JSON list of N, CA and C in Angstrom, two decimals:
[
{"chain": "A", "resi": 10, "resn": "MET", "atom": "N", "xyz": [10.13, -4.36, -14.65]},
{"chain": "A", "resi": 10, "resn": "MET", "atom": "CA", "xyz": [10.63, -4.18, -13.30]},
{"chain": "A", "resi": 10, "resn": "MET", "atom": "C", "xyz": [9.79, -3.15, -12.55]},
{"chain": "A", "resi": 11, "resn": "ASN", "atom": "N", "xyz": [9.31, -2.12, -13.20]},
{"chain": "A", "resi": 11, "resn": "ASN", "atom": "CA", "xyz": [8.49, -1.12, -12.53]},
{"chain": "A", "resi": 11, "resn": "ASN", "atom": "C", "xyz": [7.21, -1.71, -11.97]},
{"chain": "A", "resi": 12, "resn": "ALA", "atom": "N", "xyz": [6.64, -2.69, -12.66]},
{"chain": "A", "resi": 12, "resn": "ALA", "atom": "CA", "xyz": [5.41, -3.32, -12.16]},
{"chain": "A", "resi": 12, "resn": "ALA", "atom": "C", "xyz": [5.67, -4.03, -10.84]},
{"chain": "A", "resi": 13, "resn": "LEU", "atom": "N", "xyz": [6.80, -4.67, -10.72]},
{"chain": "A", "resi": 13, "resn": "LEU", "atom": "CA", "xyz": [7.15, -5.36, -9.48]},
{"chain": "A", "resi": 13, "resn": "LEU", "atom": "C", "xyz": [7.35, -4.35, -8.35]},
{"chain": "A", "resi": 14, "resn": "ILE", "atom": "N", "xyz": [8.02, -3.27, -8.63]},
{"chain": "A", "resi": 14, "resn": "ILE", "atom": "CA", "xyz": [8.24, -2.22, -7.63]},
{"chain": "A", "resi": 14, "resn": "ILE", "atom": "C", "xyz": [6.90, -1.62, -7.22]},
{"chain": "A", "resi": 15, "resn": "ASP", "atom": "N", "xyz": [6.02, -1.36, -8.18]},
{"chain": "A", "resi": 15, "resn": "ASP", "atom": "CA", "xyz": [4.69, -0.84, -7.86]},
{"chain": "A", "resi": 15, "resn": "ASP", "atom": "C", "xyz": [3.91, -1.81, -6.99]},
{"chain": "A", "resi": 16, "resn": "ASP", "atom": "N", "xyz": [4.06, -3.11, -7.24]},
{"chain": "A", "resi": 16, "resn": "ASP", "atom": "CA", "xyz": [3.38, -4.11, -6.42]},
{"chain": "A", "resi": 16, "resn": "ASP", "atom": "C", "xyz": [3.86, -4.05, -4.98]},
{"chain": "A", "resi": 17, "resn": "VAL", "atom": "N", "xyz": [5.16, -3.99, -4.78]},
{"chain": "A", "resi": 17, "resn": "VAL", "atom": "CA", "xyz": [5.72, -3.92, -3.43]},
{"chain": "A", "resi": 17, "resn": "VAL", "atom": "C", "xyz": [5.26, -2.64, -2.73]},
{"chain": "A", "resi": 18, "resn": "ARG", "atom": "N", "xyz": [5.30, -1.54, -3.44]},
{"chain": "A", "resi": 18, "resn": "ARG", "atom": "CA", "xyz": [4.87, -0.27, -2.85]},
{"chain": "A", "resi": 18, "resn": "ARG", "atom": "C", "xyz": [3.38, -0.30, -2.50]},
{"chain": "A", "resi": 19, "resn": "SER", "atom": "N", "xyz": [2.57, -0.87, -3.37]},
{"chain": "A", "resi": 19, "resn": "SER", "atom": "CA", "xyz": [1.13, -0.97, -3.11]},
{"chain": "A", "resi": 19, "resn": "SER", "atom": "C", "xyz": [0.86, -1.84, -1.89]},
{"chain": "A", "resi": 20, "resn": "GLU", "atom": "N", "xyz": [1.56, -2.94, -1.77]},
{"chain": "A", "resi": 20, "resn": "GLU", "atom": "CA", "xyz": [1.40, -3.81, -0.60]},
{"chain": "A", "resi": 20, "resn": "GLU", "atom": "C", "xyz": [1.84, -3.09, 0.67]},
{"chain": "A", "resi": 21, "resn": "ALA", "atom": "N", "xyz": [2.90, -2.32, 0.59]},
{"chain": "A", "resi": 21, "resn": "ALA", "atom": "CA", "xyz": [3.37, -1.58, 1.75]},
{"chain": "A", "resi": 21, "resn": "ALA", "atom": "C", "xyz": [2.36, -0.52, 2.17]},
{"chain": "A", "resi": 22, "resn": "LEU", "atom": "N", "xyz": [1.79, 0.19, 1.22]},
{"chain": "A", "resi": 22, "resn": "LEU", "atom": "CA", "xyz": [0.78, 1.19, 1.55]},
{"chain": "A", "resi": 22, "resn": "LEU", "atom": "C", "xyz": [-0.46, 0.51, 2.13]},
{"chain": "A", "resi": 23, "resn": "PHE", "atom": "N", "xyz": [-0.87, -0.59, 1.53]},
{"chain": "A", "resi": 23, "resn": "PHE", "atom": "CA", "xyz": [-2.01, -1.37, 2.02]},
{"chain": "A", "resi": 23, "resn": "PHE", "atom": "C", "xyz": [-1.78, -1.75, 3.48]},
{"chain": "A", "resi": 24, "resn": "ALA", "atom": "N", "xyz": [-0.56, -2.18, 3.82]},
{"chain": "A", "resi": 24, "resn": "ALA", "atom": "CA", "xyz": [-0.24, -2.65, 5.17]},
{"chain": "A", "resi": 24, "resn": "ALA", "atom": "C", "xyz": [-0.10, -1.50, 6.18]},
{"chain": "A", "resi": 25, "resn": "SER", "atom": "N", "xyz": [0.05, -0.30, 5.69]},
{"chain": "A", "resi": 25, "resn": "SER", "atom": "CA", "xyz": [0.26, 0.85, 6.57]},
{"chain": "A", "resi": 25, "resn": "SER", "atom": "C", "xyz": [-1.05, 1.28, 7.23]},
{"chain": "A", "resi": 26, "resn": "SER", "atom": "N", "xyz": [-0.93, 2.22, 8.15]},
{"chain": "A", "resi": 26, "resn": "SER", "atom": "CA", "xyz": [-2.11, 2.76, 8.82]},
{"chain": "A", "resi": 26, "resn": "SER", "atom": "C", "xyz": [-2.73, 3.94, 8.07]},
{"chain": "A", "resi": 27, "resn": "VAL", "atom": "N", "xyz": [-2.14, 4.33, 6.96]},
{"chain": "A", "resi": 27, "resn": "VAL", "atom": "CA", "xyz": [-2.67, 5.45, 6.17]},
{"chain": "A", "resi": 27, "resn": "VAL", "atom": "C", "xyz": [-4.01, 5.04, 5.57]},
{"chain": "A", "resi": 28, "resn": "GLN", "atom": "N", "xyz": [-4.98, 5.92, 5.71]},
{"chain": "A", "resi": 28, "resn": "GLN", "atom": "CA", "xyz": [-6.33, 5.65, 5.22]},
{"chain": "A", "resi": 28, "resn": "GLN", "atom": "C", "xyz": [-6.69, 6.60, 4.07]},
{"chain": "A", "resi": 29, "resn": "ARG", "atom": "N", "xyz": [-7.47, 6.09, 3.16]},
{"chain": "A", "resi": 29, "resn": "ARG", "atom": "CA", "xyz": [-7.95, 6.90, 2.03]},
{"chain": "A", "resi": 29, "resn": "ARG", "atom": "C", "xyz": [-8.70, 8.13, 2.53]},
{"chain": "A", "resi": 30, "resn": "SER", "atom": "N", "xyz": [-9.47, 7.97, 3.60]},
{"chain": "A", "resi": 30, "resn": "SER", "atom": "CA", "xyz": [-10.28, 9.07, 4.13]},
{"chain": "A", "resi": 30, "resn": "SER", "atom": "C", "xyz": [-9.44, 10.23, 4.66]},
{"chain": "A", "resi": 31, "resn": "GLN", "atom": "N", "xyz": [-8.16, 9.97, 4.92]},
{"chain": "A", "resi": 31, "resn": "GLN", "atom": "CA", "xyz": [-7.25, 11.02, 5.37]},
{"chain": "A", "resi": 31, "resn": "GLN", "atom": "C", "xyz": [-6.81, 11.92, 4.21]},
{"chain": "A", "resi": 32, "resn": "GLU", "atom": "N", "xyz": [-7.11, 11.48, 3.00]},
{"chain": "A", "resi": 32, "resn": "GLU", "atom": "CA", "xyz": [-6.69, 12.19, 1.80]},
{"chain": "A", "resi": 32, "resn": "GLU", "atom": "C", "xyz": [-5.19, 12.51, 1.87]},
{"chain": "A", "resi": 33, "resn": "PRO", "atom": "N", "xyz": [-4.35, 11.46, 2.00]},
{"chain": "A", "resi": 33, "resn": "PRO", "atom": "CA", "xyz": [-2.92, 11.68, 2.19]},
{"chain": "A", "resi": 33, "resn": "PRO", "atom": "C", "xyz": [-2.26, 12.31, 0.97]},
{"chain": "A", "resi": 34, "resn": "THR", "atom": "N", "xyz": [-1.28, 13.13, 1.23]},
{"chain": "A", "resi": 34, "resn": "THR", "atom": "CA", "xyz": [-0.50, 13.75, 0.16]},
{"chain": "A", "resi": 34, "resn": "THR", "atom": "C", "xyz": [0.48, 12.72, -0.40]},
{"chain": "A", "resi": 35, "resn": "PRO", "atom": "N", "xyz": [1.01, 12.97, -1.58]},
{"chain": "A", "resi": 35, "resn": "PRO", "atom": "CA", "xyz": [2.04, 12.07, -2.12]},
{"chain": "A", "resi": 35, "resn": "PRO", "atom": "C", "xyz": [3.22, 11.88, -1.16]},
{"chain": "A", "resi": 36, "resn": "GLU", "atom": "N", "xyz": [3.60, 12.93, -0.48]},
{"chain": "A", "resi": 36, "resn": "GLU", "atom": "CA", "xyz": [4.71, 12.83, 0.48]},
{"chain": "A", "resi": 36, "resn": "GLU", "atom": "C", "xyz": [4.37, 11.87, 1.63]},
{"chain": "A", "resi": 37, "resn": "VAL", "atom": "N", "xyz": [3.16, 11.97, 2.15]},
{"chain": "A", "resi": 37, "resn": "VAL", "atom": "CA", "xyz": [2.72, 11.07, 3.22]},
{"chain": "A", "resi": 37, "resn": "VAL", "atom": "C", "xyz": [2.72, 9.63, 2.73]},
{"chain": "A", "resi": 38, "resn": "ILE", "atom": "N", "xyz": [2.26, 9.42, 1.51]},
{"chain": "A", "resi": 38, "resn": "ILE", "atom": "CA", "xyz": [2.22, 8.07, 0.93]},
{"chain": "A", "resi": 38, "resn": "ILE", "atom": "C", "xyz": [3.64, 7.53, 0.77]},
{"chain": "A", "resi": 39, "resn": "ARG", "atom": "N", "xyz": [4.53, 8.31, 0.21]},
{"chain": "A", "resi": 39, "resn": "ARG", "atom": "CA", "xyz": [5.91, 7.85, 0.04]},
{"chain": "A", "resi": 39, "resn": "ARG", "atom": "C", "xyz": [6.56, 7.52, 1.38]},
{"chain": "A", "resi": 40, "resn": "THR", "atom": "N", "xyz": [6.34, 8.36, 2.37]},
{"chain": "A", "resi": 40, "resn": "THR", "atom": "CA", "xyz": [6.90, 8.13, 3.71]},
{"chain": "A", "resi": 40, "resn": "THR", "atom": "C", "xyz": [6.35, 6.85, 4.31]},
{"chain": "A", "resi": 41, "resn": "ALA", "atom": "N", "xyz": [5.05, 6.63, 4.18]},
{"chain": "A", "resi": 41, "resn": "ALA", "atom": "CA", "xyz": [4.42, 5.42, 4.73]},
{"chain": "A", "resi": 41, "resn": "ALA", "atom": "C", "xyz": [4.94, 4.17, 4.05]},
{"chain": "A", "resi": 42, "resn": "VAL", "atom": "N", "xyz": [5.08, 4.23, 2.74]},
{"chain": "A", "resi": 42, "resn": "VAL", "atom": "CA", "xyz": [5.59, 3.07, 1.98]},
{"chain": "A", "resi": 42, "resn": "VAL", "atom": "C", "xyz": [7.00, 2.72, 2.44]},
{"chain": "A", "resi": 43, "resn": "LEU", "atom": "N", "xyz": [7.87, 3.71, 2.49]},
{"chain": "A", "resi": 43, "resn": "LEU", "atom": "CA", "xyz": [9.25, 3.45, 2.89]},
{"chain": "A", "resi": 43, "resn": "LEU", "atom": "C", "xyz": [9.33, 2.94, 4.32]},
{"chain": "A", "resi": 44, "resn": "ALA", "atom": "N", "xyz": [8.51, 3.48, 5.20]},
{"chain": "A", "resi": 44, "resn": "ALA", "atom": "CA", "xyz": [8.51, 3.04, 6.60]},
{"chain": "A", "resi": 44, "resn": "ALA", "atom": "C", "xyz": [8.05, 1.59, 6.74]},
{"chain": "A", "resi": 45, "resn": "MET", "atom": "N", "xyz": [7.03, 1.21, 6.00]},
{"chain": "A", "resi": 45, "resn": "MET", "atom": "CA", "xyz": [6.52, -0.16, 6.10]},
{"chain": "A", "resi": 45, "resn": "MET", "atom": "C", "xyz": [7.51, -1.16, 5.52]},
{"chain": "A", "resi": 46, "resn": "VAL", "atom": "N", "xyz": [8.15, -0.82, 4.42]},
{"chain": "A", "resi": 46, "resn": "VAL", "atom": "CA", "xyz": [9.16, -1.72, 3.85]},
{"chain": "A", "resi": 46, "resn": "VAL", "atom": "C", "xyz": [10.33, -1.86, 4.81]},
{"chain": "A", "resi": 47, "resn": "ASP", "atom": "N", "xyz": [10.74, -0.75, 5.44]},
{"chain": "A", "resi": 47, "resn": "ASP", "atom": "CA", "xyz": [11.82, -0.82, 6.43]},
{"chain": "A", "resi": 47, "resn": "ASP", "atom": "C", "xyz": [11.41, -1.65, 7.64]},
{"chain": "A", "resi": 48, "resn": "GLN", "atom": "N", "xyz": [10.17, -1.47, 8.08]},
{"chain": "A", "resi": 48, "resn": "GLN", "atom": "CA", "xyz": [9.70, -2.15, 9.29]},
{"chain": "A", "resi": 48, "resn": "GLN", "atom": "C", "xyz": [9.43, -3.63, 9.07]},
{"chain": "A", "resi": 49, "resn": "LEU", "atom": "N", "xyz": [8.71, -3.97, 7.99]},
{"chain": "A", "resi": 49, "resn": "LEU", "atom": "CA", "xyz": [8.25, -5.34, 7.79]},
{"chain": "A", "resi": 49, "resn": "LEU", "atom": "C", "xyz": [8.98, -6.09, 6.69]},
{"chain": "A", "resi": 50, "resn": "GLY", "atom": "N", "xyz": [9.62, -5.36, 5.79]},
{"chain": "A", "resi": 50, "resn": "GLY", "atom": "CA", "xyz": [10.20, -5.98, 4.61]},
{"chain": "A", "resi": 50, "resn": "GLY", "atom": "C", "xyz": [9.12, -6.29, 3.59]},
{"chain": "A", "resi": 51, "resn": "GLU", "atom": "N", "xyz": [9.55, -6.64, 2.41]},
{"chain": "A", "resi": 51, "resn": "GLU", "atom": "CA", "xyz": [8.60, -6.93, 1.33]},
{"chain": "A", "resi": 51, "resn": "GLU", "atom": "C", "xyz": [7.69, -8.10, 1.69]},
{"chain": "A", "resi": 52, "resn": "THR", "atom": "N", "xyz": [8.27, -9.14, 2.27]},
{"chain": "A", "resi": 52, "resn": "THR", "atom": "CA", "xyz": [7.50, -10.34, 2.61]},
{"chain": "A", "resi": 52, "resn": "THR", "atom": "C", "xyz": [6.48, -10.04, 3.69]},
{"chain": "A", "resi": 53, "resn": "GLY", "atom": "N", "xyz": [6.87, -9.27, 4.70]},
{"chain": "A", "resi": 53, "resn": "GLY", "atom": "CA", "xyz": [5.94, -8.92, 5.77]},
{"chain": "A", "resi": 53, "resn": "GLY", "atom": "C", "xyz": [4.74, -8.14, 5.28]},
{"chain": "A", "resi": 54, "resn": "CYS", "atom": "N", "xyz": [4.97, -7.22, 4.36]},
{"chain": "A", "resi": 54, "resn": "CYS", "atom": "CA", "xyz": [3.86, -6.45, 3.78]},
{"chain": "A", "resi": 54, "resn": "CYS", "atom": "C", "xyz": [2.93, -7.38, 3.01]},
{"chain": "A", "resi": 55, "resn": "ALA", "atom": "N", "xyz": [3.50, -8.29, 2.23]},
{"chain": "A", "resi": 55, "resn": "ALA", "atom": "CA", "xyz": [2.68, -9.24, 1.46]},
{"chain": "A", "resi": 55, "resn": "ALA", "atom": "C", "xyz": [1.88, -10.14, 2.39]},
{"chain": "A", "resi": 56, "resn": "GLU", "atom": "N", "xyz": [2.46, -10.51, 3.53]},
{"chain": "A", "resi": 56, "resn": "GLU", "atom": "CA", "xyz": [1.74, -11.35, 4.49]},
{"chain": "A", "resi": 56, "resn": "GLU", "atom": "C", "xyz": [0.52, -10.63, 5.05]},
{"chain": "A", "resi": 57, "resn": "ILE", "atom": "N", "xyz": [0.65, -9.35, 5.35]},
{"chain": "A", "resi": 57, "resn": "ILE", "atom": "CA", "xyz": [-0.48, -8.58, 5.86]},
{"chain": "A", "resi": 57, "resn": "ILE", "atom": "C", "xyz": [-1.57, -8.48, 4.80]},
{"chain": "A", "resi": 58, "resn": "VAL", "atom": "N", "xyz": [-1.18, -8.25, 3.56]},
{"chain": "A", "resi": 58, "resn": "VAL", "atom": "CA", "xyz": [-2.17, -8.19, 2.47]},
{"chain": "A", "resi": 58, "resn": "VAL", "atom": "C", "xyz": [-2.91, -9.52, 2.37]},
{"chain": "A", "resi": 59, "resn": "ALA", "atom": "N", "xyz": [-2.18, -10.62, 2.39]},
{"chain": "A", "resi": 59, "resn": "ALA", "atom": "CA", "xyz": [-2.81, -11.95, 2.29]},
{"chain": "A", "resi": 59, "resn": "ALA", "atom": "C", "xyz": [-3.76, -12.20, 3.45]},
{"chain": "A", "resi": 60, "resn": "GLN", "atom": "N", "xyz": [-3.35, -11.82, 4.64]},
{"chain": "A", "resi": 60, "resn": "GLN", "atom": "CA", "xyz": [-4.20, -12.01, 5.81]},
{"chain": "A", "resi": 60, "resn": "GLN", "atom": "C", "xyz": [-5.50, -11.22, 5.68]},
{"chain": "A", "resi": 61, "resn": "GLU", "atom": "N", "xyz": [-5.38, -9.97, 5.25]},
{"chain": "A", "resi": 61, "resn": "GLU", "atom": "CA", "xyz": [-6.58, -9.13, 5.10]},
{"chain": "A", "resi": 61, "resn": "GLU", "atom": "C", "xyz": [-7.51, -9.66, 4.01]},
{"chain": "A", "resi": 62, "resn": "TYR", "atom": "N", "xyz": [-6.94, -10.15, 2.90]},
{"chain": "A", "resi": 62, "resn": "TYR", "atom": "CA", "xyz": [-7.78, -10.74, 1.85]},
{"chain": "A", "resi": 62, "resn": "TYR", "atom": "C", "xyz": [-8.48, -11.98, 2.37]},
{"chain": "A", "resi": 63, "resn": "GLY", "atom": "N", "xyz": [-7.83, -12.73, 3.27]},
{"chain": "A", "resi": 63, "resn": "GLY", "atom": "CA", "xyz": [-8.46, -13.91, 3.83]},
{"chain": "A", "resi": 63, "resn": "GLY", "atom": "C", "xyz": [-9.54, -13.58, 4.83]},
{"chain": "A", "resi": 64, "resn": "GLU", "atom": "N", "xyz": [-9.33, -12.56, 5.64]},
{"chain": "A", "resi": 64, "resn": "GLU", "atom": "CA", "xyz": [-10.27, -12.21, 6.71]},
{"chain": "A", "resi": 64, "resn": "GLU", "atom": "C", "xyz": [-11.36, -11.23, 6.25]},
{"chain": "A", "resi": 65, "resn": "HIS", "atom": "N", "xyz": [-11.01, -10.30, 5.38]},
{"chain": "A", "resi": 65, "resn": "HIS", "atom": "CA", "xyz": [-11.94, -9.24, 4.96]},
{"chain": "A", "resi": 65, "resn": "HIS", "atom": "C", "xyz": [-11.85, -8.99, 3.46]},
{"chain": "A", "resi": 66, "resn": "PRO", "atom": "N", "xyz": [-12.16, -9.98, 2.65]},
{"chain": "A", "resi": 66, "resn": "PRO", "atom": "CA", "xyz": [-11.97, -9.81, 1.20]},
{"chain": "A", "resi": 66, "resn": "PRO", "atom": "C", "xyz": [-12.77, -8.66, 0.61]},
{"chain": "A", "resi": 67, "resn": "ASP", "atom": "N", "xyz": [-13.95, -8.40, 1.15]},
{"chain": "A", "resi": 67, "resn": "ASP", "atom": "CA", "xyz": [-14.78, -7.32, 0.62]},
{"chain": "A", "resi": 67, "resn": "ASP", "atom": "C", "xyz": [-14.12, -5.96, 0.81]},
{"chain": "A", "resi": 68, "resn": "CYS", "atom": "N", "xyz": [-13.46, -5.74, 1.92]},
{"chain": "A", "resi": 68, "resn": "CYS", "atom": "CA", "xyz": [-12.78, -4.47, 2.18]},
{"chain": "A", "resi": 68, "resn": "CYS", "atom": "C", "xyz": [-11.40, -4.42, 1.51]},
{"chain": "A", "resi": 69, "resn": "ALA", "atom": "N", "xyz": [-10.74, -5.56, 1.46]},
{"chain": "A", "resi": 69, "resn": "ALA", "atom": "CA", "xyz": [-9.37, -5.61, 0.93]},
{"chain": "A", "resi": 69, "resn": "ALA", "atom": "C", "xyz": [-9.31, -5.20, -0.53]},
{"chain": "A", "resi": 70, "resn": "ILE", "atom": "N", "xyz": [-10.30, -5.59, -1.28]},
{"chain": "A", "resi": 70, "resn": "ILE", "atom": "CA", "xyz": [-10.30, -5.25, -2.72]},
{"chain": "A", "resi": 70, "resn": "ILE", "atom": "C", "xyz": [-10.28, -3.75, -2.93]},
{"chain": "A", "resi": 71, "resn": "GLY", "atom": "N", "xyz": [-11.14, -3.04, -2.22]},
{"chain": "A", "resi": 71, "resn": "GLY", "atom": "CA", "xyz": [-11.20, -1.58, -2.35]},
{"chain": "A", "resi": 71, "resn": "GLY", "atom": "C", "xyz": [-9.93, -0.91, -1.85]},
{"chain": "A", "resi": 72, "resn": "ARG", "atom": "N", "xyz": [-9.39, -1.43, -0.75]},
{"chain": "A", "resi": 72, "resn": "ARG", "atom": "CA", "xyz": [-8.15, -0.83, -0.20]},
{"chain": "A", "resi": 72, "resn": "ARG", "atom": "C", "xyz": [-6.98, -1.02, -1.17]},
{"chain": "A", "resi": 73, "resn": "MET", "atom": "N", "xyz": [-6.88, -2.20, -1.78]},
{"chain": "A", "resi": 73, "resn": "MET", "atom": "CA", "xyz": [-5.78, -2.43, -2.71]},
{"chain": "A", "resi": 73, "resn": "MET", "atom": "C", "xyz": [-5.95, -1.57, -3.97]},
{"chain": "A", "resi": 74, "resn": "SER", "atom": "N", "xyz": [-7.15, -1.41, -4.43]},
{"chain": "A", "resi": 74, "resn": "SER", "atom": "CA", "xyz": [-7.39, -0.56, -5.59]},
{"chain": "A", "resi": 74, "resn": "SER", "atom": "C", "xyz": [-6.94, 0.87, -5.29]},
{"chain": "A", "resi": 75, "resn": "TRP", "atom": "N", "xyz": [-7.31, 1.37, -4.12]},
{"chain": "A", "resi": 75, "resn": "TRP", "atom": "CA", "xyz": [-6.89, 2.71, -3.71]},
{"chain": "A", "resi": 75, "resn": "TRP", "atom": "C", "xyz": [-5.37, 2.76, -3.58]},
{"chain": "A", "resi": 76, "resn": "ALA", "atom": "N", "xyz": [-4.77, 1.76, -2.95]},
{"chain": "A", "resi": 76, "resn": "ALA", "atom": "CA", "xyz": [-3.32, 1.75, -2.73]},
{"chain": "A", "resi": 76, "resn": "ALA", "atom": "C", "xyz": [-2.57, 1.79, -4.07]},
{"chain": "A", "resi": 77, "resn": "ARG", "atom": "N", "xyz": [-3.03, 1.01, -5.03]},
{"chain": "A", "resi": 77, "resn": "ARG", "atom": "CA", "xyz": [-2.37, 1.01, -6.35]},
{"chain": "A", "resi": 77, "resn": "ARG", "atom": "C", "xyz": [-2.44, 2.39, -7.01]},
{"chain": "A", "resi": 78, "resn": "ASP", "atom": "N", "xyz": [-3.61, 2.99, -6.99]},
{"chain": "A", "resi": 78, "resn": "ASP", "atom": "CA", "xyz": [-3.78, 4.31, -7.60]},
{"chain": "A", "resi": 78, "resn": "ASP", "atom": "C", "xyz": [-2.93, 5.35, -6.87]},
{"chain": "A", "resi": 79, "resn": "ALA", "atom": "N", "xyz": [-2.94, 5.30, -5.54]},
{"chain": "A", "resi": 79, "resn": "ALA", "atom": "CA", "xyz": [-2.20, 6.27, -4.74]},
{"chain": "A", "resi": 79, "resn": "ALA", "atom": "C", "xyz": [-0.70, 6.14, -4.97]},
{"chain": "A", "resi": 80, "resn": "VAL", "atom": "N", "xyz": [-0.21, 4.91, -5.07]},
{"chain": "A", "resi": 80, "resn": "VAL", "atom": "CA", "xyz": [1.22, 4.69, -5.31]},
{"chain": "A", "resi": 80, "resn": "VAL", "atom": "C", "xyz": [1.61, 5.20, -6.70]},
{"chain": "A", "resi": 81, "resn": "ARG", "atom": "N", "xyz": [0.80, 4.95, -7.68]},
{"chain": "A", "resi": 81, "resn": "ARG", "atom": "CA", "xyz": [1.12, 5.44, -9.04]},
{"chain": "A", "resi": 81, "resn": "ARG", "atom": "C", "xyz": [1.27, 6.96, -9.05]},
{"chain": "A", "resi": 82, "resn": "LEU", "atom": "N", "xyz": [0.36, 7.64, -8.35]},
{"chain": "A", "resi": 82, "resn": "LEU", "atom": "CA", "xyz": [0.42, 9.10, -8.31]},
{"chain": "A", "resi": 82, "resn": "LEU", "atom": "C", "xyz": [1.60, 9.59, -7.47]},
{"chain": "A", "resi": 83, "resn": "ALA", "atom": "N", "xyz": [1.82, 8.96, -6.32]},
{"chain": "A", "resi": 83, "resn": "ALA", "atom": "CA", "xyz": [2.85, 9.43, -5.40]},
{"chain": "A", "resi": 83, "resn": "ALA", "atom": "C", "xyz": [4.26, 9.22, -5.94]},
{"chain": "A", "resi": 84, "resn": "PHE", "atom": "N", "xyz": [4.44, 8.16, -6.75]},
{"chain": "A", "resi": 84, "resn": "PHE", "atom": "CA", "xyz": [5.78, 7.86, -7.25]},
{"chain": "A", "resi": 84, "resn": "PHE", "atom": "C", "xyz": [5.93, 8.15, -8.73]},
{"chain": "A", "resi": 85, "resn": "ALA", "atom": "N", "xyz": [4.99, 8.86, -9.32]},
{"chain": "A", "resi": 85, "resn": "ALA", "atom": "CA", "xyz": [5.07, 9.21, -10.75]},
{"chain": "A", "resi": 85, "resn": "ALA", "atom": "C", "xyz": [6.24, 10.17, -10.98]},
{"chain": "A", "resi": 86, "resn": "GLY", "atom": "N", "xyz": [6.81, 10.02, -12.11]},
{"chain": "A", "resi": 86, "resn": "GLY", "atom": "CA", "xyz": [7.84, 10.98, -12.47]},
{"chain": "A", "resi": 86, "resn": "GLY", "atom": "C", "xyz": [9.15, 10.46, -12.46]}
]
């Protein structure tokens, strides 16, 4: 079940406006994830991820890798 939750959180962070270059804190990441899930829902976040992979696959791969790592750190514990 944790893997599914991590997937949803990663998609939500991916869909957010938070950028890796901002070096966001865990609190900023958690806030962004919750805001995106509230705003778009799980399906809406997944749709944005799919669209970006379709339009910009070269960039999407790196962003998702960062999002997964950031979510693991922000929600650890």
